[in-house]
Structures are given as structure tokens and as C-alpha cells.
Amino acid sequence: MSLYFDYKVQNPDLAAINLGVDWHHQHSLLAVSSYSENKGGFVSIYDELGEALPDISWPSHPMAQVTSLAWHPLRKALVIGWENGELRVWGGGDPEFVTVQSPHQAPVTVLQWSHAGGRLVSADAAGALLGWKMDSRGQLLSVFHVEMREPLGHVTFRRPAPGVDITGLAKAAVAGDEHALDLLSSWRPRTAGARTSIQGAQPESLCFYIGSFSGKIFHCNEEGICMEVLSTDGSQLRRVLHHEHLPQLAVLTDVPSLGHFSCEPSGQLSEIVKVKLVGRPQDACAEWAGPGLVAVAAGDATVRLWDLASGESCILSADATGTVTSLAYCPQKVLLCAGTSLGQVLMWRRTTADAGSGGATGSSGADSDNWILLRGCQLHGSIKQLSWGGTLLAANTITTVFILREQRLCAAYTDTVSTVQISPNVLQVQTLPPAPMHYMELKVDLQVSGVAVSSQHIAAWSARTLAVYQLLPPSEGATSVTAANMAAKSVATFACEVDTCVLYEENLVVLSVGAKLDIRTLHGTIKQTLSLGAAEGQPIVMSLCGSFLTVASSLGIVRLWNLSHREAKQHGRSRNLDDELPDFGEVMLACSNCTGTRVSITVARSNFQPDPRLYVWDMEADTLSCYDTDLGRMDSLGSNEEPNSLPVMSGDSGICAEIRGRLVVVHCWDCEEPRLLVCQAKRIPRSKEATLGRASSATVSVTSAHENSAPSIPKEDVLVTFFSTDESALVLHDVISLKSEFSILLGVRCPHYILLRSSDCTQEQQPVDTLLMRDFEGLSDCDRTTRDAILTFSYQLSAGNMDEAFRAIRAIRSEAVWSSLARMCVKTRRLDVAWVCLGHMQHGRAAFILRQAANEPELEARVGILALQLGLRDEAMQLFRQCGRHDLEARALRSLGQWEEALKVTEQHDRIHLRNMRHRYALNLEARGDRRAALQALERADTHRSHAPRLLTDNPRALEAYVLRDRDPQLLRWWAQYLESMGQLDEALSLYREANDFYCLVRVLCFRGDLDGAAEVAQSSGDPAACYHLARQLESQGQSTEAVGFYSRAHAYSNAIRICKEQGLDDQLWNLSLLAGPRDQLDVARYFEKSFPDRAVRLYHRAGMIHQAVNLAFRTQQYNALQYIAIDLDAKSDPELVQKCAQFFFENKQYEKAVDLLAVTKQHVEALELCLEHNVPVTEELAEKLTLAKGETDEATRVHVLEKVAECAIVQANYHLAAKKFLQAGSTVKAMKALLKSGDTERIIYFATTSRQRDIYVMAANYLQSLDWQSDPEILKNIVAFYTKGHAYDLLANFYVACAQVEVDEYRNYEKALGALGEASRCLARVTNPKDPSQHARAVETVTQRAALVKRFIDVLRLFARGEKETAETQCTSLIHQIEEGPSPEGPLRRGDVLAAVVEDRAARQDWNGARNILDQIRQLTGDPPARYVSISTLEAIANGLGLPSPSTQPVHEIGDEEVEEEEGLGTGARPGTSYASSYGYPL
């Protein structure tokens, strides 16, 4: 709750009239243009208090008026336009205004800066348009000059694309979220330093729209090129507004009409919509009221809002006198102001969550429900202009300029006396219980910014003055300022700059603005100065409880003084919170209890975001504990985690759950009970990092619920009561939801909370009221002894000390006290204590019902039932809802007679009982005599068919009308039976037919002897009851055949079979037996045994008598029937019977059926022997039947059977099935062997990979070597991997040797061959325990020799490459001799490859004859054609050099086409691709 205080601007010329006002956007500077007959036109600049800036020479002109003002958006620079065309500039620090040379010769009608100050536009009444820019020295430089040749009057710059709000980010970083601060309380950081404004380098548009008085709008770019974009056909322009974010324009004309246009990039305007307004054109004005929201006043007492995005509109109205003459909007406060012709300032605050987003969240601003009318103010004179400067509002009434500053109303409470500010200089004083109720209005001679109160005095102060008043009893108020039935007189008024003040007896404790803490007399004399050390900081927070003064400093020092002595003395030692609390920023509020033994503290973090923990300092034990209201539990001081990241106890419930997710706003101790601590907590708005408020028990700044409400933040306040225990811990005692009519907690005096009402309270209500604690319901006037006993009981009960709790109330005999204690048990959910209370209350019915409720599984349900018996309806409903027992909630509402609410709860949450609830509601209406409503309720409950006849039985005509109206079949049947009982058979038949009651219809027809008609009805309807009744009638008359037919249609097969047996109707009997049940089929089977044995076998089988069916089939040789019977045999069947059937199939050579039957009956061994003997295919299905489950028999038998199944599968070449069964038997090696026989490479690799057994790895690698591993790199990798995992390094070495040989034979790549031999050598080195050491040594030696031979050949090739041909040829000759002397001339190094190297070298030197000789040696030594070793290109070059035909034309026995094609391109220097060895990657 707040008011706006007005300050008059101190105009140096009191006779002057004020022409215009303009605030600076960044600094609290107000420029006012005035005119007087003595001075002419002049300009003054004032600060936020309305005082003129000193040492400045104000510009004036004796003959000309000031026509326009414009502040630079960022710099302290003011530009003034005069009536004679002059322009003057003030640079902020200069004492003089500088005249700017400009071509203006007519009155300057337009001065407008761009949004970032990069461009200034000036225009005059003659049509001259100029663009300016300001340099670093503050001088204006002309950019362009355009003559428009018609008077110009309105300009608006285009907006760039929206960017990041650097100012807002800096503001939030320094001091937290301002919106959340306003929402929660009035606390602001005291140690954060000055709120500096940060302006980032944001882009701006230098293009603008300018309008003429003739109604034309021009678009001008940054170079001054203008074009006409709109003409209003002669209507004068009243306002041109550009959208804050979108390229859109709003234009107000004097018709009056408001147009909405879209702006093209070129500047052209396209009309979107135009609306016509009703009002006086000369008074029309418009202003933005948010992004895309236009506020328009058209000369009446209302303000119209138009949302450009949605097209919606609304009207804001108030009890205004006069017409609206001006509008102003403050985006920081989301506040729209309107000034009227009679001096009223009207204010509306927008409350929607998207107030700053232009409706982006989906809520339209053009909705009157989203705007709340605030308390405005009244000024003297007609308001010509309103202008916002930050959070200050300037109002120009022509004769006076007022500065309106928002002032929050103050309230205080101490010792049964409260005072509340109700206007800038009026206080409402009242006394509260236990004192008699009195009140008065006290008018003071200052604008109050704070108040303090004691039992006998009131102190009120403004910025520089403090006034003290004495409260007088009503009898002494004859000569004092009187009001109502209290009185007060002035004691003293003296100068003092007060920040906070408290009253104690005859002393004032004043915390001044300069952080000085003085104890003064009531007349202002300083008695004592309380000082903190230089290292302790300055005092910023002060509170008083009893005689103990609590002070907190800016550095986190908390100290107490005892004021009960002649001089204030320090109480105990001080506490440094900065050293103990992690992430400490600042103390927000510190309060002590009445004995000075406990101090409650709330703090802000280092980023000045409030800490949700409530700290309590036990001064006697010198310990600090804390309760986290966000988590709803005690917390450790060392935790510096965010509230959402800490674990929340899952076991607690009830009142602990109600406090979670909240922040403590105000906390104070009871005036007399030192253990009782009460807090007001608000819900944390999770969408924003909301912040706490600071308040004092002596002085509280009150925030209006309407002014600071926002839908995104739930407005839910609770009062939380704690007990401080001897163990220095806080025990949560009670949580009470605070009604919306209360705004803030002022104090506590048991048994009452002292609360301040919100601003929307009625005039009959006092602004301060009391709220009774729930523990004292019905005991508001109890004596001191009872109050202390109840408090002790509550304390011990909360602490869990049951013996002490009962001891505290043992002597109480008052039933009202026990009733209050019982209600307390509902809150604490202590049913054991409730039993005792009910016993003392002698409340037998409640005890009986509570004993019955003991079977309810939920504690909340049992407590809710107790609450109902104690009359706590709301608490009971809340408990039922908490535990999800909506059935009990509905039953409770029903028992209370609240049927509508009970039905609503049942429909929403307990639909399983909805029909019952509706029926009970109908019975209730019937008991109340409302038959019409009862019938409707019965219909909704769907029970009207059985209860409507009973309800209307005393009125047959009404009953008949009701039945015939609804035509419900069940009601028609009931009415037909009634008519039948009355003998009206024709009417009854008609109703039976309409109700489709065929049984009754047939019954009546048979009664009348119309069997044909009855047969027709039964035949057409097929109703079983009708057919059965007719069949009995036909049987009684000897019509057996017809009776059998109707018995069959009625599914009464026993009766039909009985008649067939009696009449010898065997064919019908067989057909009926197939449709009948097992019992009838067994009866017919016995009947057919001698006459029709095949039918008897089938019937025995269908009836489930398989043993009798088989015996009868063997006895009568019905072998075909055995095949059908065998299908139903299983393991539970008689073994002898199964063996008999199996033997039958075996003898008839139906081996598959025999095996299947043996398998089903778990005779696995016999089945397997039969499979092997007669080669019965073992399928997957049969194998599963032959597989024993684990635990079904001993493991050895199970494994033996599985292996037998696998062996059978191998014999039948079903290797996959064999592998599966071997694997189930645990024989992985046998399973692998089966897979190897299948040749399924993919499964073999998968099985080896998953088995992880060495033998399996080796078997898989050996198998993969038999495949085409040269052309498949994956197989090559798996071979190496499997040999490695199987530790078969000798086999891996052999594989590498084979790889080397393939590299030589296939690709002639000796370097890779050398790499493969090296890998083989390393593998042999890893063999630690060879089976045959001598053979292993020979293998190592062989591999080493081969590697040395290959390396030597590689060295020879390098000699050829370096040109050392003689040495190379000598080495080649030596290599050939070494190869011939070796064990194999065609080993890893082939003689043909050695000679081919010589051929290649000689061909390269064009020694064709020498090359030919070497080719002849190749033929002689190897016996192979040279094309096997020498490339075709080399052979063709030699042939061409010798003049011989090309090798491709030689005979096949020398160079075959196939061989040439095979060897082409595979010389020592040609590789057609990457060899297989590179896929594995051994060293090259």
C-alpha cells in the first residue's frame, strides 16, 4: 500500500506560467520551460526534490517563448528550441547555455533525439527540417537540411530490432530482480552501492517519420531524403507513435480516429485497421501503455486501451472529475497515469504476467480486468502535461509543476498500540486486546516516511524532521487533538535525518541516515551514542523487543543492548555472521525475544538474493541454528547448495509440506513468551529468483497486494509458528494460511497475531486487526494461567515430550480448554493425545467414532474424522484431500447437508461412488417432500426404474403418465404386470410387446390358449425363457417333436434328450448330444454303447472320459478314432493308456505319432530310441518336447537326454539344432563342432566370440583358415583375433608365414612379406611352453632364415634404385646360389623374382640384349614363361628395342593370353590395389 507525495517545483518567478516539462531518462533532472511578463521566456532545471540546480545561468528571452525541449537520452545535455527559431544547448557541467547557429527562422516546433542519441531532429513552423549530431565536446553539428514548405509538428524515430536489455541485466546483477522485490516486500540491499545505469552499445535507427499540421506524414532516411507516405485528407495529426519492437505505426488524428499501419523497409505505410473514436477532437491524446498497447483519451473521463496485435479494446474508468487531458506510462512500474482538467491524477497498474512482453504470453493488455485502479492524488489546477522520469512523475498545472514521488505507507505495533499511515500526514492510532479498543486519527505537520510507537508515545518522521506525540486517555483530551475516543498531544518536533527509529519508555533510539545510532530524549537531546567498532561496519538494521535492542551492521555483526538500565548496556557478546554463514551478503532483519536469549535473523546472499533460511542465535549456548523454509526442515549451516538441489525428506508431511517453497518476509517474537517465534512467509516465485523483504517490528513498509500482484506468482501468504527449544533448535508448531484481506504481520501477543489489513479493506474495518491462534480457539479471553499452560502443552507436544505435555495441563478442569487442546491434536495429528482430551471432554460419541476409524489405513483419514467430530470442517476436508480419501470428504459433506459440494467432489474424484451419492441425494429430496427433484435425481442415479413406482404408488395416474412418458422398457414391463394383475390382458399384451418382454408375452398367450401365437412369438424372438415355457406347454399336451425343438432353442438340452430317449428319436438325440454339456454327453454315450459304438467313443472323448473312449475304441476296433483321442493325451494321462496308444501307432508304422506321443508323456528315452531306429525327423518342436526342464529330473539324466537329441540331429544333418542342444547340455566344444559341420560362418564367429573359450577360439580360427580369407578382410581379422584370444601363437605364426608366402606369390610384395614374417617371429617368441621344444626351435630358425633372405632381396632392390647395378647384380647372383642351396628353391624368395629385378634394371638402361639374356635364364632356371615374373610393359619395351614382335603375338606356350592377363600390371612397381595383408595392418 503506497501513496504519491507531491513536491512543488521552486520556480524562481512565482508569476510565471509553465509551458512544458521534460525528464531526463537516466538522471533525475527535470527541465521546465516557463514564461512571465517580467522575464519573458526562460528554462529552469530541477532535481528530484524540486530544487533548482545551483550555479547555472538560466537562458531567457524577453520577447520569445520556449517552444520545445529535448534531453539527450544518455548524456547530460539539454537542447532548447525558441519561438524565434533559436537553438540553445546546455552541456551538463557548463554554467551557461550555448547558442547554436541554425537556419530556423520560425518557432521550433519539433526537437527529438533518436533512441540512442545518435541523431537530433529539429523542425519549425515554416517547414525547415534539420538533422544534427553531437560530438564529443557537446557541440551540435548539422547533418542535413530539408525545406518541407509546410509546418511540421510530430516526429517519431523508427525502432531497430530488439536487443538485449543491458541496463536491466546490470540492475538485476547488482540488486536482484526488482519486480520480485516489489512483489515480496520493501527490503532493498543497503550495502550494494549505488545503482549505476549501464548503457550498452545498442544499434539504433536514424530514420524517422515526421508529420505536418496539414495531416501529411513523411519518411526521412538518415541522409535527410524525405518522401510522403501518408495523407489524412486534411485531418490534423494529434500523435504519431512507433511500435517498440515491430515496424508498425499508430496515428491519432483530430477526427478523432486512430489508425494502425505497418512500415515497409522503404518507409511506405500500409493501413492495417482504422477505428473512429467518440469525443472532443481538441482534447484527444494518445500514449503507449506497453508494447503494442495504445492508450487514448478523447476528451472524456475515460481511457481507452487498444491492443494492436489482437485488435481487442477496453475502457478504463474511474470516479474522475473533469476530463482526461494527458497520459503518461511508466514501464518500470507498469503504471498508466492520466491527468484530468480538475487536477486529479488517476493511476492504473497492469497485473498480467506479460505486462512487459506485449502480450507474448497470450494475455491481452486490452482487458479491464488486467488493470487495477490505484489510489491517485489531487493537485491544484488543471493538469496540462504528465511526464515520467524513471519512477518520478512530473505534473504541469500551468501555474505550478509538481513532482510526485511514491511513498509506501508505514505501520508499527508495540505493547497493545498500533499506528498506520492512511495519508501523507495522517496516522490511524488504535489500541488492541487485551487493552480496551480505542482509535483516533492523528494529523501531523510533516509528510510521514516512518513511524514508531510505544504504549504512551508516537514518533513520526520525514526526511529531515522527527515529531513526537503523547497518547492521552480519553478524559484528558479536552485540549488536545481529538478524534473518536482517543487523544494525543505534541511533545516535540526537531530536525533529524532518520532512517529508523524505535521508542522505549521515555527514550528515542534513532538510526540516522549517516549510520549514527543515538539514544535521545523525547525532545531530541542526545543522551547516549551507541557505536560499533571501525572493523564492524555501520548499523543498517535495528529492532526492539521488550527492553532489548538488536542492531545488525553492514559487515554482518549482530549485537544486542539492554535499554532497561539508566544507560544502554551491551547484552552478551556480538556475533559475526560473515565468518559463519557461507555466501553471506547482508542482514535483512534481526529480532530478539523479550528476554534477550534468542535472536532470529534473515539474510541475503552475496548476490543480494534472499536466503530462504531462518537463523536463530542462542545467546546462552552461543550456537547458531537454521530452518530452511524452502525445504521445510532444519538445515546445516555448512550447506551452500541451491534449495532445489538439496534432498527433501520424504517421510515428513502435514504442516511441514505447507511451508516448503517459501521465503520468510517478516519474523518477530512474542511480546511475553520468549520461546514463541512467528514468521510470515511467501511462496517463492520459481520463474524468477524472487527476493525477500526487510521489515521491522517497530516500523514496517507495507506493499499493496493490488499494486504488486502478478498472476505468474501465486499470492499465498502463511503465518508460521515456531518454538525455540533448549537444544537451540526450531520446532515447527503451526502453519496458518493468511487471508487476502491481511497484508503483513506487525507483531505477536499471545493469543493473537497482530496483522495489517490490505488496501481494499472497507472503511468500517480498522486497518490493524487481530487473528486468534488456533490453539486458543474459544479461549480468546483466557487468564494468564490457562494461557501459559496451553503454551507449555503446545511446546512440549511439538518437541515430542508427552509426559511433560500432560503434566502441564493436568490441573486444568475447563472443558473449553480441553476442547481447544483436542483441536490442537488435529493440527499435530496426535491421536493418542486426542483420546485423553476426549475423555476429559466426556465426548463419548467422538470417542466411539474415532475407535471405529482405527481401521482406516491413512493417518490423515483418521485425523480428519476426529476433526469432523470437533467441528473443524475445513481442516477435515483438507486432511481428506491430502490423503486422497475423497470418498470420506464426500461423505462428510453429505453428513453436513452440503449435497451440492458432495456431488461435485464425487463427480470429480470419486466416480465409483457417484451413483450411490446421487441415489442418496434423491432419497434426501424425497424425505424433504420434493418429489419432482427426487425423480430427476433418481434418473441421474439410474435407479428410477425400481424406485419411481414406489415414489408414485399413491398416485396411479401420475405413475401411469410417468411410465408412458418415458417409455422405459423396465417400467413398461412393471406397468404391464400391474395391468395383468388387474385383469387387463389386452393392454398388458400391448405393453409386453412394446417392452420386448417375450416371456411374459408367451406366458399370457399360453394362458389364453393361443399356442400358435405363442409359437410365432417364441420362434421370431428366440427368447430362451419364452421357448422353454412354450416347450413345457407343448410337452404337457403331447406334442413331443415340437417340444424338443423349442427345448433346443431354449438350450434346455437335458429335457430335449430325455424326450428323445423316451420317444426313440436317435437321430435327433445324436445331434442334441453334440450341442449338450459333458454330463448329457456322458449319458447319451452310455445309451449309444451297444447300438452306435462309434458315436459313443466320440461322445466319451468330448465329455473328457478319454480312458473309457480308448477302451471302447480298442474293444470295438475303432482305430481311426484313436488318432483324434491321442491329441488330448499329455503327461498327466494314464501311462498304461499312453503306452497302449503308442504301441498301436508303432504297430501301424506311424512312428512320428508314436514318438510325439512318447515325447508329450515325458518318455524321452523311448522316444529317442524310436527316432534313431526308424529315422524319425527331429524337428524344433519335437526337440523342445524332448527337452527336460531344469529341476524336472536329475541333471545327469537331463544332460544325457539333450546329448541324445543332439546326436540324432547330427545324424539327420540338422547341425544348428544339434549345436543348440549341445549348448543346453553344457557341451560347448561339441556345439562348436556341430556348427563347424554346418558351415555357417556368421554363427561360428558369433559363437566363438560369445563363448570366450580357448579351444573354441582355435577351432573357429582353423575353420576360417579353410575359407577364402585372402579376399575377405573381416575373416582375416577374426583369424588373427581368435588365435590371439586362444593363445595359439604357434598356429598364428604359421598363419603369418602363409600370409607372407601369399604376398610373394600373388602380389610380389616382399616388404609386406617381410612384415608378416616379423609378426610370425614375434608370435613364436610368445610361446612359453611348446609341446615339442625341438620342433619349436626349428620353426623359429626357419622363420628367421626366411626373413633374412627376404630382407636381403629388398636391399638388392634398393641398390638397383640407387643405380649401383654391378653390386646389385652380384648380390642377385649370390641370392640365386643361396636359394638353390636351400631346402626349397621356390620358398619365400623365388629365383624368377631375383632375375626379374635384373631384367627391369637393364630394360630401364635400354640394355636390350642383356635383358634378353636374363629372360632366357629365367626360362632355363624356372621353366616358367618370363611373363610370370616380368611385367608386360617391360617385355613389350624389350621386344620393341630388339625389333621383335610384341609379346602379345607370341605363341601360347611362351606367353599365354591367360597368363599375360593374369600377370599384367603386377610387376615390382605396379600394385592394382591394396593387398589383403594391409587390411589387418601388420608392419609394412
JSON list of N, CA, C and O in Angstrom, two decimals, residues 396-417:
[
{"chain": "A", "resi": 396, "resn": "ASN", "atom": "N", "xyz": [2.32, 19.10, -14.76]},
{"chain": "A", "resi": 396, "resn": "ASN", "atom": "CA", "xyz": [2.32, 20.54, -15.06]},
{"chain": "A", "resi": 396, "resn": "ASN", "atom": "C", "xyz": [0.88, 21.02, -15.05]},
{"chain": "A", "resi": 396, "resn": "ASN", "atom": "O", "xyz": [0.06, 20.60, -15.87]},
{"chain": "A", "resi": 397, "resn": "THR", "atom": "N", "xyz": [0.59, 21.92, -14.07]},
{"chain": "A", "resi": 397, "resn": "THR", "atom": "CA", "xyz": [-0.75, 22.52, -14.00]},
{"chain": "A", "resi": 397, "resn": "THR", "atom": "C", "xyz": [-0.73, 23.98, -14.47]},
{"chain": "A", "resi": 397, "resn": "THR", "atom": "O", "xyz": [-1.59, 24.77, -14.06]},
{"chain": "A", "resi": 398, "resn": "ILE", "atom": "N", "xyz": [0.23, 24.33, -15.30]},
{"chain": "A", "resi": 398, "resn": "ILE", "atom": "CA", "xyz": [0.43, 25.66, -15.87]},
{"chain": "A", "resi": 398, "resn": "ILE", "atom": "C", "xyz": [0.97, 26.63, -14.82]},
{"chain": "A", "resi": 398, "resn": "ILE", "atom": "O", "xyz": [2.04, 27.21, -14.98]},
{"chain": "A", "resi": 399, "resn": "THR", "atom": "N", "xyz": [0.29, 26.76, -13.70]},
{"chain": "A", "resi": 399, "resn": "THR", "atom": "CA", "xyz": [0.78, 27.70, -12.68]},
{"chain": "A", "resi": 399, "resn": "THR", "atom": "C", "xyz": [1.83, 27.05, -11.78]},
{"chain": "A", "resi": 399, "resn": "THR", "atom": "O", "xyz": [2.67, 27.76, -11.21]},
{"chain": "A", "resi": 400, "resn": "THR", "atom": "N", "xyz": [1.78, 25.74, -11.66]},
{"chain": "A", "resi": 400, "resn": "THR", "atom": "CA", "xyz": [2.72, 25.03, -10.78]},
{"chain": "A", "resi": 400, "resn": "THR", "atom": "C", "xyz": [3.10, 23.70, -11.43]},
{"chain": "A", "resi": 400, "resn": "THR", "atom": "O", "xyz": [2.30, 23.09, -12.13]},
{"chain": "A", "resi": 401, "resn": "VAL", "atom": "N", "xyz": [4.35, 23.33, -11.15]},
{"chain": "A", "resi": 401, "resn": "VAL", "atom": "CA", "xyz": [4.82, 22.00, -11.56]},
{"chain": "A", "resi": 401, "resn": "VAL", "atom": "C", "xyz": [5.05, 21.19, -10.29]},
{"chain": "A", "resi": 401, "resn": "VAL", "atom": "O", "xyz": [5.75, 21.64, -9.37]},
{"chain": "A", "resi": 402, "resn": "PHE", "atom": "N", "xyz": [4.45, 20.00, -10.25]},
{"chain": "A", "resi": 402, "resn": "PHE", "atom": "CA", "xyz": [4.57, 19.11, -9.09]},
{"chain": "A", "resi": 402, "resn": "PHE", "atom": "C", "xyz": [5.42, 17.90, -9.49]},
{"chain": "A", "resi": 402, "resn": "PHE", "atom": "O", "xyz": [5.32, 17.38, -10.60]},
{"chain": "A", "resi": 403, "resn": "ILE", "atom": "N", "xyz": [6.23, 17.47, -8.52]},
{"chain": "A", "resi": 403, "resn": "ILE", "atom": "CA", "xyz": [6.96, 16.21, -8.66]},
{"chain": "A", "resi": 403, "resn": "ILE", "atom": "C", "xyz": [6.32, 15.23, -7.68]},
{"chain": "A", "resi": 403, "resn": "ILE", "atom": "O", "xyz": [6.29, 15.46, -6.47]},
{"chain": "A", "resi": 404, "resn": "LEU", "atom": "N", "xyz": [5.79, 14.11, -8.22]},
{"chain": "A", "resi": 404, "resn": "LEU", "atom": "CA", "xyz": [5.12, 13.11, -7.40]},
{"chain": "A", "resi": 404, "resn": "LEU", "atom": "C", "xyz": [6.06, 11.94, -7.17]},
{"chain": "A", "resi": 404, "resn": "LEU", "atom": "O", "xyz": [6.57, 11.32, -8.13]},
{"chain": "A", "resi": 405, "resn": "ARG", "atom": "N", "xyz": [6.30, 11.64, -5.90]},
{"chain": "A", "resi": 405, "resn": "ARG", "atom": "CA", "xyz": [7.18, 10.54, -5.51]},
{"chain": "A", "resi": 405, "resn": "ARG", "atom": "C", "xyz": [6.35, 9.50, -4.76]},
{"chain": "A", "resi": 405, "resn": "ARG", "atom": "O", "xyz": [5.56, 9.86, -3.88]},
{"chain": "A", "resi": 406, "resn": "GLU", "atom": "N", "xyz": [6.57, 8.23, -5.09]},
{"chain": "A", "resi": 406, "resn": "GLU", "atom": "CA", "xyz": [5.82, 7.16, -4.43]},
{"chain": "A", "resi": 406, "resn": "GLU", "atom": "C", "xyz": [6.35, 6.94, -3.02]},
{"chain": "A", "resi": 406, "resn": "GLU", "atom": "O", "xyz": [7.55, 6.81, -2.81]},
{"chain": "A", "resi": 407, "resn": "GLN", "atom": "N", "xyz": [5.46, 6.94, -2.06]},
{"chain": "A", "resi": 407, "resn": "GLN", "atom": "CA", "xyz": [5.81, 6.72, -0.66]},
{"chain": "A", "resi": 407, "resn": "GLN", "atom": "C", "xyz": [4.98, 5.56, -0.12]},
{"chain": "A", "resi": 407, "resn": "GLN", "atom": "O", "xyz": [3.75, 5.61, -0.15]},
{"chain": "A", "resi": 408, "resn": "ARG", "atom": "N", "xyz": [5.64, 4.54, 0.36]},
{"chain": "A", "resi": 408, "resn": "ARG", "atom": "CA", "xyz": [4.93, 3.40, 0.94]},
{"chain": "A", "resi": 408, "resn": "ARG", "atom": "C", "xyz": [4.41, 3.78, 2.32]},
{"chain": "A", "resi": 408, "resn": "ARG", "atom": "O", "xyz": [5.12, 4.37, 3.12]},
{"chain": "A", "resi": 409, "resn": "LEU", "atom": "N", "xyz": [3.17, 3.40, 2.60]},
{"chain": "A", "resi": 409, "resn": "LEU", "atom": "CA", "xyz": [2.57, 3.70, 3.89]},
{"chain": "A", "resi": 409, "resn": "LEU", "atom": "C", "xyz": [3.24, 2.87, 4.98]},
{"chain": "A", "resi": 409, "resn": "LEU", "atom": "O", "xyz": [3.66, 1.74, 4.76]},
{"chain": "A", "resi": 410, "resn": "CYS", "atom": "N", "xyz": [3.35, 3.45, 6.16]},
{"chain": "A", "resi": 410, "resn": "CYS", "atom": "CA", "xyz": [4.09, 2.85, 7.26]},
{"chain": "A", "resi": 410, "resn": "CYS", "atom": "C", "xyz": [3.13, 2.41, 8.35]},
{"chain": "A", "resi": 410, "resn": "CYS", "atom": "O", "xyz": [2.05, 2.98, 8.54]},
{"chain": "A", "resi": 411, "resn": "ALA", "atom": "N", "xyz": [3.54, 1.39, 9.10]},
{"chain": "A", "resi": 411, "resn": "ALA", "atom": "CA", "xyz": [2.74, 0.87, 10.20]},
{"chain": "A", "resi": 411, "resn": "ALA", "atom": "C", "xyz": [3.68, 0.37, 11.27]},
{"chain": "A", "resi": 411, "resn": "ALA", "atom": "O", "xyz": [4.82, -0.03, 11.00]},
{"chain": "A", "resi": 412, "resn": "ALA", "atom": "N", "xyz": [3.22, 0.39, 12.52]},
{"chain": "A", "resi": 412, "resn": "ALA", "atom": "CA", "xyz": [4.01, -0.08, 13.65]},
{"chain": "A", "resi": 412, "resn": "ALA", "atom": "C", "xyz": [3.08, -0.57, 14.75]},
{"chain": "A", "resi": 412, "resn": "ALA", "atom": "O", "xyz": [1.93, -0.13, 14.86]},
{"chain": "A", "resi": 413, "resn": "TYR", "atom": "N", "xyz": [3.61, -1.51, 15.57]},
{"chain": "A", "resi": 413, "resn": "TYR", "atom": "CA", "xyz": [2.84, -2.05, 16.69]},
{"chain": "A", "resi": 413, "resn": "TYR", "atom": "C", "xyz": [3.80, -2.33, 17.83]},
{"chain": "A", "resi": 413, "resn": "TYR", "atom": "O", "xyz": [4.89, -2.90, 17.62]},
{"chain": "A", "resi": 414, "resn": "THR", "atom": "N", "xyz": [3.42, -1.93, 19.02]},
{"chain": "A", "resi": 414, "resn": "THR", "atom": "CA", "xyz": [4.18, -2.25, 20.23]},
{"chain": "A", "resi": 414, "resn": "THR", "atom": "C", "xyz": [3.24, -2.15, 21.43]},
{"chain": "A", "resi": 414, "resn": "THR", "atom": "O", "xyz": [2.56, -1.12, 21.60]},
{"chain": "A", "resi": 415, "resn": "ASP", "atom": "N", "xyz": [3.20, -3.19, 22.22]},
{"chain": "A", "resi": 415, "resn": "ASP", "atom": "CA", "xyz": [2.54, -3.15, 23.53]},
{"chain": "A", "resi": 415, "resn": "ASP", "atom": "C", "xyz": [1.10, -2.66, 23.44]},
{"chain": "A", "resi": 415, "resn": "ASP", "atom": "O", "xyz": [0.72, -1.64, 24.04]},
{"chain": "A", "resi": 416, "resn": "THR", "atom": "N", "xyz": [0.27, -3.33, 22.67]},
{"chain": "A", "resi": 416, "resn": "THR", "atom": "CA", "xyz": [-1.18, -3.13, 22.51]},
{"chain": "A", "resi": 416, "resn": "THR", "atom": "C", "xyz": [-1.54, -1.88, 21.72]},
{"chain": "A", "resi": 416, "resn": "THR", "atom": "O", "xyz": [-2.73, -1.58, 21.54]},
{"chain": "A", "resi": 417, "resn": "VAL", "atom": "N", "xyz": [-0.58, -1.11, 21.25]},
{"chain": "A", "resi": 417, "resn": "VAL", "atom": "CA", "xyz": [-0.87, 0.11, 20.49]},
{"chain": "A", "resi": 417, "resn": "VAL", "atom": "C", "xyz": [-0.31, -0.05, 19.08]},
{"chain": "A", "resi": 417, "resn": "VAL", "atom": "O", "xyz": [0.84, -0.48, 18.90]}
]
